[in-house]
PDB file of C-alpha atoms in Angstrom:
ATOM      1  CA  UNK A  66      48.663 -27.261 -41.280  1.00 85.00           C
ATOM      2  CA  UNK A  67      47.066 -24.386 -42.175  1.00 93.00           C
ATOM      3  CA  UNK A  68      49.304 -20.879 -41.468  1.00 95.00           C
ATOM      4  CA  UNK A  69      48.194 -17.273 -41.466  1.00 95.00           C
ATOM      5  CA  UNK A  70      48.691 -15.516 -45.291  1.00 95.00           C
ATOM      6  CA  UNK A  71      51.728 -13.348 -46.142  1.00 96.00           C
ATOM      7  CA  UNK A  72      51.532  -9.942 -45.965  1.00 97.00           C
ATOM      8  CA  UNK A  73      53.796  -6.689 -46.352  1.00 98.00           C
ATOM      9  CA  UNK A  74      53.819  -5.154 -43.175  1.00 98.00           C
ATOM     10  CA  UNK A  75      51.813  -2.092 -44.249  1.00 98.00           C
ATOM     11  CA  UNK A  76      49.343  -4.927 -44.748  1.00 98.00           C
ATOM     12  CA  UNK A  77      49.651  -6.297 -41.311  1.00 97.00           C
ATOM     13  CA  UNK A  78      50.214  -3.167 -39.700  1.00 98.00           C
ATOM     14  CA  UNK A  79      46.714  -2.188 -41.436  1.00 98.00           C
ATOM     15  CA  UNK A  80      44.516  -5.370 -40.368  1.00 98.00           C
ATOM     16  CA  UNK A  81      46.798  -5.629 -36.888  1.00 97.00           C
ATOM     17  CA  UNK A  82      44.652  -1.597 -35.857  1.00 98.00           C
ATOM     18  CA  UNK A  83      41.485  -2.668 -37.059  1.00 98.00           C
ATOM     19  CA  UNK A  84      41.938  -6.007 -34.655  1.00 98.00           C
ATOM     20  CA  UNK A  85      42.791  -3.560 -31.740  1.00 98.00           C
ATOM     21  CA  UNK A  86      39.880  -1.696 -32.340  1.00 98.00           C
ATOM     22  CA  UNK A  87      38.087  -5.087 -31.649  1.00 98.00           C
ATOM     23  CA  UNK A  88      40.598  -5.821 -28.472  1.00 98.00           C
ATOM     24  CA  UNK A  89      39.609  -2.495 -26.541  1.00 98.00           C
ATOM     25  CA  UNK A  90      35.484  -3.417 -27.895  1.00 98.00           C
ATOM     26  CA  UNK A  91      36.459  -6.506 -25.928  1.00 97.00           C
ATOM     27  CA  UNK A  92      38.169  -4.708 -22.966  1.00 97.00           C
ATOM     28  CA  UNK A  93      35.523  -2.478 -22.583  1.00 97.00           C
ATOM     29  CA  UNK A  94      32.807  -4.945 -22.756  1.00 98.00           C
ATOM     30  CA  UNK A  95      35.143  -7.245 -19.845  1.00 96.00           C
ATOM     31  CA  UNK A  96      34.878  -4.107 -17.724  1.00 96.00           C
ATOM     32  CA  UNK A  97      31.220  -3.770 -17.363  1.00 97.00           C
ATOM     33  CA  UNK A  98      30.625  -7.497 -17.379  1.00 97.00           C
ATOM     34  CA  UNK A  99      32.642  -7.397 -14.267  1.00 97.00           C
ATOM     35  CA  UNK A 100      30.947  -4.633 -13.103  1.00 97.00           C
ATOM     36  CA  UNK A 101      27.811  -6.716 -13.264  1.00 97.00           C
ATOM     37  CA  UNK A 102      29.338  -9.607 -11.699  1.00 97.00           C
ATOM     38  CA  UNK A 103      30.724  -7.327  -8.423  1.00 96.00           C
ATOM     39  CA  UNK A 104      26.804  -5.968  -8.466  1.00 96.00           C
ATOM     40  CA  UNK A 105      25.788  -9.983  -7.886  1.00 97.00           C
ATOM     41  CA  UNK A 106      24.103 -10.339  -4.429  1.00 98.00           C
ATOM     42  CA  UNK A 107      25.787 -12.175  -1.570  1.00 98.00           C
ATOM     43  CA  UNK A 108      25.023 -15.700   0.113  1.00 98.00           C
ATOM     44  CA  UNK A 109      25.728 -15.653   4.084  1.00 98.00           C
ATOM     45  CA  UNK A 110      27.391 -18.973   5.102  1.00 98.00           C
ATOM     46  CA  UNK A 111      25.297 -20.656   8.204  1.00 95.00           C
ATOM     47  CA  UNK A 112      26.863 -24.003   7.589  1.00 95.00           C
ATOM     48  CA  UNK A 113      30.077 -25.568   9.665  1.00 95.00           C
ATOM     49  CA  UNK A 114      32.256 -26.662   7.676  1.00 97.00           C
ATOM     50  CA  UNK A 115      35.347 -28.397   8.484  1.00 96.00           C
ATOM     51  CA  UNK A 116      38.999 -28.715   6.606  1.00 98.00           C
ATOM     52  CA  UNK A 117      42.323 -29.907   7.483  1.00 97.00           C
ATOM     53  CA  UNK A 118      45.588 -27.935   6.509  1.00 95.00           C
ATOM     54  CA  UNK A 119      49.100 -27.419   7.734  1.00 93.00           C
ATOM     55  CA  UNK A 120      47.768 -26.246  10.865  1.00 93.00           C
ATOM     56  CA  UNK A 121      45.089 -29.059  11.687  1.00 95.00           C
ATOM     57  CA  UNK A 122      41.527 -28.447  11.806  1.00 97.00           C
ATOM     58  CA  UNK A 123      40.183 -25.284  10.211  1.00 97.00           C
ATOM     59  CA  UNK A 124      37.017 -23.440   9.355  1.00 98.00           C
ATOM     60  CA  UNK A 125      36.359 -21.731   5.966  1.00 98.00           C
ATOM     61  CA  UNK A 126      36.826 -18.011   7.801  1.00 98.00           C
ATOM     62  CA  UNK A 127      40.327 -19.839   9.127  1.00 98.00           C
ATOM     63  CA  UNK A 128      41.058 -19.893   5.477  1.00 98.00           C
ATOM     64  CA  UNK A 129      40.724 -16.285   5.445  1.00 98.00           C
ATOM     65  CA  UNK A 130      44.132 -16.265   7.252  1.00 96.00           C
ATOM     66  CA  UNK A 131      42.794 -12.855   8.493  1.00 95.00           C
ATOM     67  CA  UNK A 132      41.799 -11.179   5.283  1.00 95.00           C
ATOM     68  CA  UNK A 133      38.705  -9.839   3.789  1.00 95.00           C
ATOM     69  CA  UNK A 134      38.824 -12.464   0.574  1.00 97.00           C
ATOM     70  CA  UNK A 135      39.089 -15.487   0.033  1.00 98.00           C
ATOM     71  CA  UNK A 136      39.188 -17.429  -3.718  1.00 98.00           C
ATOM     72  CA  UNK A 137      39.035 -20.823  -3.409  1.00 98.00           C
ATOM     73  CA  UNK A 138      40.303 -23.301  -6.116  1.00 98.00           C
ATOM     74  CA  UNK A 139      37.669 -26.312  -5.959  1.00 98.00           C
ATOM     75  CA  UNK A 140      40.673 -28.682  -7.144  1.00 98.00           C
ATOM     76  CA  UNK A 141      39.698 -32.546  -8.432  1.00 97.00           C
ATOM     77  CA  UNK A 142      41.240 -35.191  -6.147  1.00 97.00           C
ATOM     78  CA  UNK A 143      39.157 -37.809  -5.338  1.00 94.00           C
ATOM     79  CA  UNK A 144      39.421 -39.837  -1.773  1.00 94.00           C
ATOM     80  CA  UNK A 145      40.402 -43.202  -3.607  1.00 92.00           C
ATOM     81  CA  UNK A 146      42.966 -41.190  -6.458  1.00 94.00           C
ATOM     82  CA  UNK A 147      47.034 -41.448  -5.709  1.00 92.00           C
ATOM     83  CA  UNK A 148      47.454 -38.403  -7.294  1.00 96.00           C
ATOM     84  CA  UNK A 149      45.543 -34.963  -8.586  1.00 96.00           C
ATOM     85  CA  UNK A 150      43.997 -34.093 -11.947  1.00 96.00           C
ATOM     86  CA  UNK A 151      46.173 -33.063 -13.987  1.00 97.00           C
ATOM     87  CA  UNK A 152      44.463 -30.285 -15.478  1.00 96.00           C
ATOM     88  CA  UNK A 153      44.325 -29.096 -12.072  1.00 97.00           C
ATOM     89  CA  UNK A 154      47.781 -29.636 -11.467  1.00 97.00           C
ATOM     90  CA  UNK A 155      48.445 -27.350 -14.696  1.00 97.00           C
ATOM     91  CA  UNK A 156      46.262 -24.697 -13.340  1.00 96.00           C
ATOM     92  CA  UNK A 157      47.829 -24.702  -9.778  1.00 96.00           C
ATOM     93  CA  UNK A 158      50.937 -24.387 -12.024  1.00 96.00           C
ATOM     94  CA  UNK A 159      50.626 -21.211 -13.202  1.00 93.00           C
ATOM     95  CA  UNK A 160      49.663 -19.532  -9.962  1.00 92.00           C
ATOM     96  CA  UNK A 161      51.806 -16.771  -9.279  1.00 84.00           C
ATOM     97  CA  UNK A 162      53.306 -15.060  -5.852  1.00 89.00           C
ATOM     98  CA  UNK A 163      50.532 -14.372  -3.596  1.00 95.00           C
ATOM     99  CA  UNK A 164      52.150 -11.644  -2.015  1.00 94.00           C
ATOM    100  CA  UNK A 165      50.294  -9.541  -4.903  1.00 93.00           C
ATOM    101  CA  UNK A 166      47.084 -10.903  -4.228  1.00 94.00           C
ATOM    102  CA  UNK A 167      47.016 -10.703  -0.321  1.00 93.00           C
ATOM    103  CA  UNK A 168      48.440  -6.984  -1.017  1.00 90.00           C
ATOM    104  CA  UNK A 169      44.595  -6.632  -1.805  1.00 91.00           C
ATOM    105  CA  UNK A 170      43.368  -8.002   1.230  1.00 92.00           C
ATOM    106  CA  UNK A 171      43.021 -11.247  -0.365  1.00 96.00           C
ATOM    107  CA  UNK A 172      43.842 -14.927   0.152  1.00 98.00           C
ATOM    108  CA  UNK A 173      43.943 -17.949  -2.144  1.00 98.00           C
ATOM    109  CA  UNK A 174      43.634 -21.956  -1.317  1.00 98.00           C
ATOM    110  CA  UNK A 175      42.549 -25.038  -2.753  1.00 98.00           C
ATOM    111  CA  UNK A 176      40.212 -27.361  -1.333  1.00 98.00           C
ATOM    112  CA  UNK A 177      39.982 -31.167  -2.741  1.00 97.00           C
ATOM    113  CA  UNK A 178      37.962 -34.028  -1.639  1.00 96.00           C
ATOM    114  CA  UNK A 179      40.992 -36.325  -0.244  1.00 96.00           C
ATOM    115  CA  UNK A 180      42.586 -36.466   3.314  1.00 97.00           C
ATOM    116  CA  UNK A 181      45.595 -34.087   3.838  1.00 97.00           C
ATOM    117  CA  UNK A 182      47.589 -37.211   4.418  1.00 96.00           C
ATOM    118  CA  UNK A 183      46.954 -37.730   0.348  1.00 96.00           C
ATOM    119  CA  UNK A 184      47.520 -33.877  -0.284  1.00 97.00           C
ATOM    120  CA  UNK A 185      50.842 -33.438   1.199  1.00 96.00           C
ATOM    121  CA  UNK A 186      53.131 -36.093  -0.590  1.00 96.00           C
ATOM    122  CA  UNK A 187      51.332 -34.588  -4.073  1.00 97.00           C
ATOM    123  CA  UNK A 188      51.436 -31.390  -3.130  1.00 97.00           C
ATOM    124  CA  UNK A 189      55.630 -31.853  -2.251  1.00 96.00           C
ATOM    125  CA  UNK A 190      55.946 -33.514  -5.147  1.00 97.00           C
ATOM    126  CA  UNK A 191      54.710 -30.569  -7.116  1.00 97.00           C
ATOM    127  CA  UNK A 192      56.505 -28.001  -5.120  1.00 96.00           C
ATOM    128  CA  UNK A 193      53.651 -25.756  -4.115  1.00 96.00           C
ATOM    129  CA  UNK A 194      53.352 -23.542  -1.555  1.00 94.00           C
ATOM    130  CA  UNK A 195      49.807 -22.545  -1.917  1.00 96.00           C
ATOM    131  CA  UNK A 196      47.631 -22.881   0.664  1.00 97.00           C
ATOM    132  CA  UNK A 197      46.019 -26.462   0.592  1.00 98.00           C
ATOM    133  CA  UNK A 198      42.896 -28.046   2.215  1.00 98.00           C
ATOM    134  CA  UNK A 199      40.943 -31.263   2.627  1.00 98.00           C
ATOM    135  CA  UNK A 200      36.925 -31.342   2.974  1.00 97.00           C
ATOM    136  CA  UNK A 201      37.233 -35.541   3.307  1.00 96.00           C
ATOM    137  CA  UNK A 202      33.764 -36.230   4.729  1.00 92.00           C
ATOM    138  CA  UNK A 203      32.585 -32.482   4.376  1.00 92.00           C
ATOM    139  CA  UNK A 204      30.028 -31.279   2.538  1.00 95.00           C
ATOM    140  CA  UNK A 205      32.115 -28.602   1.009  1.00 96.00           C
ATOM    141  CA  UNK A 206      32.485 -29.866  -2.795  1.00 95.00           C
ATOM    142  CA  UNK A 207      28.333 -30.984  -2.548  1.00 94.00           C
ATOM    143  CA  UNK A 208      27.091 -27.694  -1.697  1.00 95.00           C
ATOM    144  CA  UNK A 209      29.612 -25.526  -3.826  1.00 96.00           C
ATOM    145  CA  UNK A 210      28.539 -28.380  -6.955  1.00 93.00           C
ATOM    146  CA  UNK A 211      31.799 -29.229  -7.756  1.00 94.00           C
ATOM    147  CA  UNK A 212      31.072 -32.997  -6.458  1.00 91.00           C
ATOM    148  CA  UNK A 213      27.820 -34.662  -7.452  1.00 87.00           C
ATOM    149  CA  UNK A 214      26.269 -38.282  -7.672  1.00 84.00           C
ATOM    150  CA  UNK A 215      27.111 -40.051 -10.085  1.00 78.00           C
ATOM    151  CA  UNK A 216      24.621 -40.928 -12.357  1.00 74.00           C
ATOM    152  CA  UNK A 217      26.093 -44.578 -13.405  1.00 65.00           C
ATOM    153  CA  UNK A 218      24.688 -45.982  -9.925  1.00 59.00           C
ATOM    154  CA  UNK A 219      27.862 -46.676  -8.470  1.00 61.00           C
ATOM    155  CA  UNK A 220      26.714 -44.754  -5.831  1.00 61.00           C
ATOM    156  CA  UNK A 221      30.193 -42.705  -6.132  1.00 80.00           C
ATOM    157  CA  UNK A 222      30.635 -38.757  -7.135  1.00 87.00           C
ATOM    158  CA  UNK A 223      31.761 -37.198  -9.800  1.00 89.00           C
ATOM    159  CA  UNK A 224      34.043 -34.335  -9.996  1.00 91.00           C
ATOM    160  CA  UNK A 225      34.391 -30.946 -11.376  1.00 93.00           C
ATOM    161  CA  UNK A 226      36.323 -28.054 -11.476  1.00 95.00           C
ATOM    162  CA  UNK A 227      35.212 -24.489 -10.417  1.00 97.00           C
ATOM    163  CA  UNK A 228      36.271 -21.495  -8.065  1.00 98.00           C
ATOM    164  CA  UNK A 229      34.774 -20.026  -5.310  1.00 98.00           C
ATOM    165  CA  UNK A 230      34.782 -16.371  -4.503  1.00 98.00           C
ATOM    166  CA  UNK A 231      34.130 -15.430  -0.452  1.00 98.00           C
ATOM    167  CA  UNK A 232      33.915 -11.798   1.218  1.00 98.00           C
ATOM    168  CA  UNK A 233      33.716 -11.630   4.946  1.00 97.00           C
ATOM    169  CA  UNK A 234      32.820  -8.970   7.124  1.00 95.00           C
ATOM    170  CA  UNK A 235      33.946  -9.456  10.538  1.00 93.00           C
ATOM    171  CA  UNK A 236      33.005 -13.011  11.503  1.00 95.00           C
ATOM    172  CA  UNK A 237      30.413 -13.456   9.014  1.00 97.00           C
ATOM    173  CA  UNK A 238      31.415 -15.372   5.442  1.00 98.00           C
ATOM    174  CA  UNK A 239      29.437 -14.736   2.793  1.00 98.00           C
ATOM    175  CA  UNK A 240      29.285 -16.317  -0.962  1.00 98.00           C
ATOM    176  CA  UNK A 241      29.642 -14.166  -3.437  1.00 98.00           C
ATOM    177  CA  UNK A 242      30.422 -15.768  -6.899  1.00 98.00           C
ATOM    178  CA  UNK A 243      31.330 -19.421  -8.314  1.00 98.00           C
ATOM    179  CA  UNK A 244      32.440 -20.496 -12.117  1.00 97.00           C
ATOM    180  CA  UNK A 245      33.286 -24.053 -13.407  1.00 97.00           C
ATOM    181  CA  UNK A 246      34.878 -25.631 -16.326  1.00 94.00           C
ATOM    182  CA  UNK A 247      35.369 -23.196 -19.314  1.00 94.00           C
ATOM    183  CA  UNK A 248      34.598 -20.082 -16.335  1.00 94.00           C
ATOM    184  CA  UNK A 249      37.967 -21.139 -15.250  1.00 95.00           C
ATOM    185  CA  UNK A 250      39.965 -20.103 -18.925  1.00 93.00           C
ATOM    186  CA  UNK A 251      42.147 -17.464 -18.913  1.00 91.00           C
ATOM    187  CA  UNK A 252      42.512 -17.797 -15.096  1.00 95.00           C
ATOM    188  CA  UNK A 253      45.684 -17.292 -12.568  1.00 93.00           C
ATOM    189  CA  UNK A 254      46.878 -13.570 -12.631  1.00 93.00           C
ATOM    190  CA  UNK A 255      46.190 -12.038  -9.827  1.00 94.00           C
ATOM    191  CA  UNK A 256      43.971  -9.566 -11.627  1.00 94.00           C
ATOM    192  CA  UNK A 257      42.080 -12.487 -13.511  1.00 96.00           C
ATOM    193  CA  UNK A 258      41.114 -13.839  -9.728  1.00 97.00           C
ATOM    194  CA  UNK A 259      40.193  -9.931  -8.315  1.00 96.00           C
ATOM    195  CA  UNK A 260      37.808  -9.506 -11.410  1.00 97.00           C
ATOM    196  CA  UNK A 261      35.907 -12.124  -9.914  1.00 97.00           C
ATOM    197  CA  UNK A 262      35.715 -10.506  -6.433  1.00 97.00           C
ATOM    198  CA  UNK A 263      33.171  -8.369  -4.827  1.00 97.00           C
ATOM    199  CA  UNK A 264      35.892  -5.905  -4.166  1.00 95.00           C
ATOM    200  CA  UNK A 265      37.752  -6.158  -7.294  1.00 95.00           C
ATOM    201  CA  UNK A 266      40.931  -4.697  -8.531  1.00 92.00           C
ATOM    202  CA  UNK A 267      40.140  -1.882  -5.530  1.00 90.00           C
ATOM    203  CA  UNK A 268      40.887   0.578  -8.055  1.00 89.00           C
ATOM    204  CA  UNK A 269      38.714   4.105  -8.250  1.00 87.00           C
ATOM    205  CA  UNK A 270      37.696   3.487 -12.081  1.00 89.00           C
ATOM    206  CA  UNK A 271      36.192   0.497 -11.485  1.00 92.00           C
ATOM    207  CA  UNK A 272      32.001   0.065 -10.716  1.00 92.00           C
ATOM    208  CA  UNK A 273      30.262   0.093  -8.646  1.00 92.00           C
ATOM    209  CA  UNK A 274      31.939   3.095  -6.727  1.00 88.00           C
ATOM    210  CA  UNK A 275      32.925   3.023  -3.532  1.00 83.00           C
ATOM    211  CA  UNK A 276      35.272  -0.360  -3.175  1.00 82.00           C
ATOM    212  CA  UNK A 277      38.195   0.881  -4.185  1.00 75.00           C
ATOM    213  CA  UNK A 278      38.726   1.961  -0.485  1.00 64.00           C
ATOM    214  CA  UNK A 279      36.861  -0.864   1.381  1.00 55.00           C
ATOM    215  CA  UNK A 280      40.102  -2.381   3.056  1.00 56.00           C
ATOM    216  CA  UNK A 281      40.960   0.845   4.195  1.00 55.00           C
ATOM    217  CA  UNK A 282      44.215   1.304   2.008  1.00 56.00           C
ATOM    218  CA  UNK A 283      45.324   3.648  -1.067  1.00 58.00           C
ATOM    219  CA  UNK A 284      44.054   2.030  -4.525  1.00 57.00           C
ATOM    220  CA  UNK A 285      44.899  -1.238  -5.854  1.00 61.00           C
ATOM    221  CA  UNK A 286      47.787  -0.062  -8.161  1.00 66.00           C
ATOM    222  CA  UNK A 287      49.068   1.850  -5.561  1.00 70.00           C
ATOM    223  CA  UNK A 288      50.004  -0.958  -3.257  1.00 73.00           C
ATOM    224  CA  UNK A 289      51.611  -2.708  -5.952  1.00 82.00           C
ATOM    225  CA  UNK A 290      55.452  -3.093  -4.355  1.00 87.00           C
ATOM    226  CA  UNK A 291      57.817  -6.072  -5.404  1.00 87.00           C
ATOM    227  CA  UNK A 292      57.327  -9.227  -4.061  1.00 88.00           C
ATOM    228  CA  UNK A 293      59.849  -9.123  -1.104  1.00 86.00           C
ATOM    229  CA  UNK A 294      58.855  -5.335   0.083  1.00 86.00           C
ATOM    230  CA  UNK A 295      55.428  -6.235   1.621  1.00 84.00           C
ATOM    231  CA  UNK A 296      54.956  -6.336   5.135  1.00 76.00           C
ATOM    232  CA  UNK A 297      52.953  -9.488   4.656  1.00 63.00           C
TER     233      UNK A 297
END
């Protein structure tokens, strides 16, 4: 195994500035590359689609739960699979309190191929809470490309893994931004999931102006409360 080299620590303290010069390079660089992506136009959604959650039946505003965003994880569980992917399972792992993320007037769910009956014994044996849906017999996973045919002629589909990014404006969804596979590294913060937003962090530095105030409420780091002190 090969280890990093000993140094002194004026050494390291020496090659550890001119790496941070690179870091903020970097930060800077991931600030207008999400400026960019918030400046991506926006898909309206004419199609009906249909899940099933806790609740029964639902439409993809429903999964809104009232709020002006919605992430979706596209999560891989098959119709005919006992049990999730378990890269997906280590994603949904590391998903934190929501309470942060709705503070922003956004909501988070995942949507997989199987029936809900399938879900829910995985899903309690996993001890989530998030939000969970089924699209069995949608065309959900098709049209968001995170299911395709498979090209062995088994006349099944393949799976992927991606996210989904939705804005709505009244009753009207719209589509604004989708990643897969590698897009999904360095994911689950709920900063990592606003940077992919339309809206964004909400905060007043960020581009393009003007969405910092689009829910009607102070500036993103201005909401932030503990977990518990929300009123949702």
């Amino acid at each position: 195994m090969t280890l990093p080299r000993i140094a002194s620590r004026a050494q390291w303290r020496a090659a550890r500035e001119a790496l941070l010069a690179q870091e903020k390079a970097a930060t800077r660089a991931r600030d207008a590359l999400n400026a960019e992506r918030r400046r991506l136009p926006m898909v309206e959604i004419d199609k009906e689609y249909v899940f099933e959650g806790s609740d029964g039946k639902a439409t993809l505003l429903d999964l809104f739960a009232g709020r002006d965003q919605l992430v979706v994880y596209h999560f891989m569980f098959a119709p005919e699979w006992d049990a999730g992917c378990r890269s997906c399972s280590a994603f949904l792992d590391q998903i934190g309190h929501l309470a942060h993320l709705r503070a922003r007037g956004t909501e988070f769910a995942a949507v997989s191929r199987a029936p809900y009956t399938r879900l829910l014994p995985f899903k309690a044996r996993m001890g989530w809470t998030v939000p969970w849906y089924s699209s069995y017999g949608d065309d959900f996973n098709l049209d968001f490309e995170v299911s395709f045919p498979d090209d062995g002629g088994g006349g099944g589909l393949r799976e992927r893994p991606g996210l989904s990014c939705f804005l709505r404006e009244r009753d009207r969804v719209f589509h604004t931004y989708s990643t897969y596979d590698r897009g999904l590294d360095g994911l689950g913060s709920t900063t990592s999931f606003l940077d992919l937003t339309a809206l964004g962090r909400q905060e007043k530095w960020e581009r393009p102006a003007g969405r910092a105030s689009a829910l009607g409420a102070p500036a993103g780091s201005a909401r932030i409360r503990y977990h518990d002190e929300y009123e949702d």
